[in-house]
CSV table of C-alpha atoms in Angstrom, one decimal:
chain,number,residue,atom,x,y,z
F,1,MET,CA,0.0,0.0,0.0
F,2,GLU,CA,1.4,3.4,-0.8
F,3,ALA,CA,1.6,6.1,1.9
F,4,PRO,CA,-1.4,8.4,2.4
F,5,THR,CA,-0.9,11.7,0.6
F,6,ASN,CA,-3.7,13.9,2.1
F,7,THR,CA,-5.2,14.6,5.5
F,8,SER,CA,-8.3,12.5,5.1
F,9,ARG,CA,-6.4,9.5,4.0
F,10,TRP,CA,-4.1,9.8,7.1
F,11,LEU,CA,-7.1,10.1,9.4
F,12,ASP,CA,-8.7,7.0,7.8
F,13,GLN,CA,-5.5,5.0,8.4
F,14,PHE,CA,-4.6,6.5,11.8
F,15,PRO,CA,-7.8,7.6,13.6
F,16,ALA,CA,-5.8,8.4,16.7
F,17,LEU,CA,-4.7,11.6,14.9
F,18,ALA,CA,-8.3,12.9,14.7
F,19,HIS,CA,-8.0,14.8,18.0
F,20,LEU,CA,-5.3,17.1,16.5
F,21,GLU,CA,-6.4,20.5,15.3
F,22,SER,CA,-6.0,21.1,11.6
F,23,PRO,CA,-2.8,23.3,11.9
F,24,GLU,CA,-1.2,20.7,14.1
F,25,LEU,CA,-2.1,17.8,11.9
F,26,ARG,CA,-1.0,19.6,8.8
F,27,ARG,CA,2.4,20.4,10.4
F,28,LEU,CA,2.8,16.8,11.5
F,29,LEU,CA,2.1,15.5,8.0
F,30,GLU,CA,4.4,18.1,6.3
F,31,THR,CA,7.3,17.3,8.6
F,32,SER,CA,7.0,13.5,8.9
F,33,PRO,CA,9.4,11.7,6.6
F,34,ILE,CA,8.3,8.3,5.2
F,35,SER,CA,10.9,5.6,5.5
F,36,THR,CA,11.0,2.2,3.8
F,37,PHE,CA,12.8,-0.8,5.3
F,38,ARG,CA,13.5,-4.3,4.1
F,39,ALA,CA,12.0,-7.3,5.7
F,40,GLY,CA,14.1,-8.4,8.7
F,41,GLU,CA,16.1,-5.1,8.7
F,42,THR,CA,17.1,-3.8,12.2
F,43,ILE,CA,15.9,-0.2,12.6
F,44,LEU,CA,17.3,0.4,16.1
F,45,GLY,CA,19.6,-1.7,18.3
F,46,VAL,CA,19.5,-2.3,22.0
F,47,GLY,CA,20.1,1.0,23.9
F,48,GLN,CA,19.7,3.2,20.9
F,49,MET,CA,17.2,6.1,21.1
F,50,GLY,CA,14.8,6.6,18.3
F,51,GLY,CA,14.2,10.1,17.1
F,52,SER,CA,10.7,9.4,15.7
F,53,PHE,CA,7.4,7.8,16.3
F,54,PRO,CA,6.7,4.8,14.0
F,55,MET,CA,3.4,4.7,12.2
F,56,VAL,CA,3.2,1.7,10.0
F,57,VAL,CA,1.7,2.4,6.6
F,58,SER,CA,2.3,-1.0,5.1
F,59,GLY,CA,3.7,-4.2,6.5
F,60,THR,CA,4.6,-5.1,10.1
F,61,LEU,CA,7.1,-3.6,12.6
F,62,ARG,CA,8.2,-6.1,15.3
F,63,VAL,CA,9.9,-5.1,18.5
F,64,THR,CA,12.0,-7.9,20.0
F,65,MET,CA,14.8,-8.5,22.5
F,66,MET,CA,17.1,-11.5,23.1
F,67,SER,CA,16.7,-13.6,26.2
F,68,PRO,CA,19.8,-14.5,28.3
F,69,GLU,CA,19.6,-17.9,26.6
F,70,GLY,CA,19.8,-16.3,23.2
F,71,ARG,CA,16.1,-16.7,22.2
F,72,GLU,CA,14.3,-13.9,20.5
F,73,ILE,CA,11.4,-12.5,22.6
F,74,LEU,CA,8.6,-10.6,20.8
F,75,LEU,CA,7.7,-7.6,22.8
F,76,TYR,CA,5.1,-6.1,20.5
F,77,ARG,CA,4.0,-5.8,16.9
F,78,LEU,CA,2.7,-2.8,14.9
F,79,GLN,CA,0.7,-3.3,11.7
């Protein structure tokens, strides 16, 4: 799916943004870069701070950590 290009499409896909006033929403949409990642790509490593708030337009974002035994633990998933 391609990224939403206008306000109404963003609100359809992300209804949590509906509480924002029009100028705030417009500013958010104008300043929010859209990034594309490959399947399995690590976006942030352990201890790294993210400088953005992920909103998944297409696909799935998985947040995981490794157990002391070396097993991957799924913390949460965004779709």
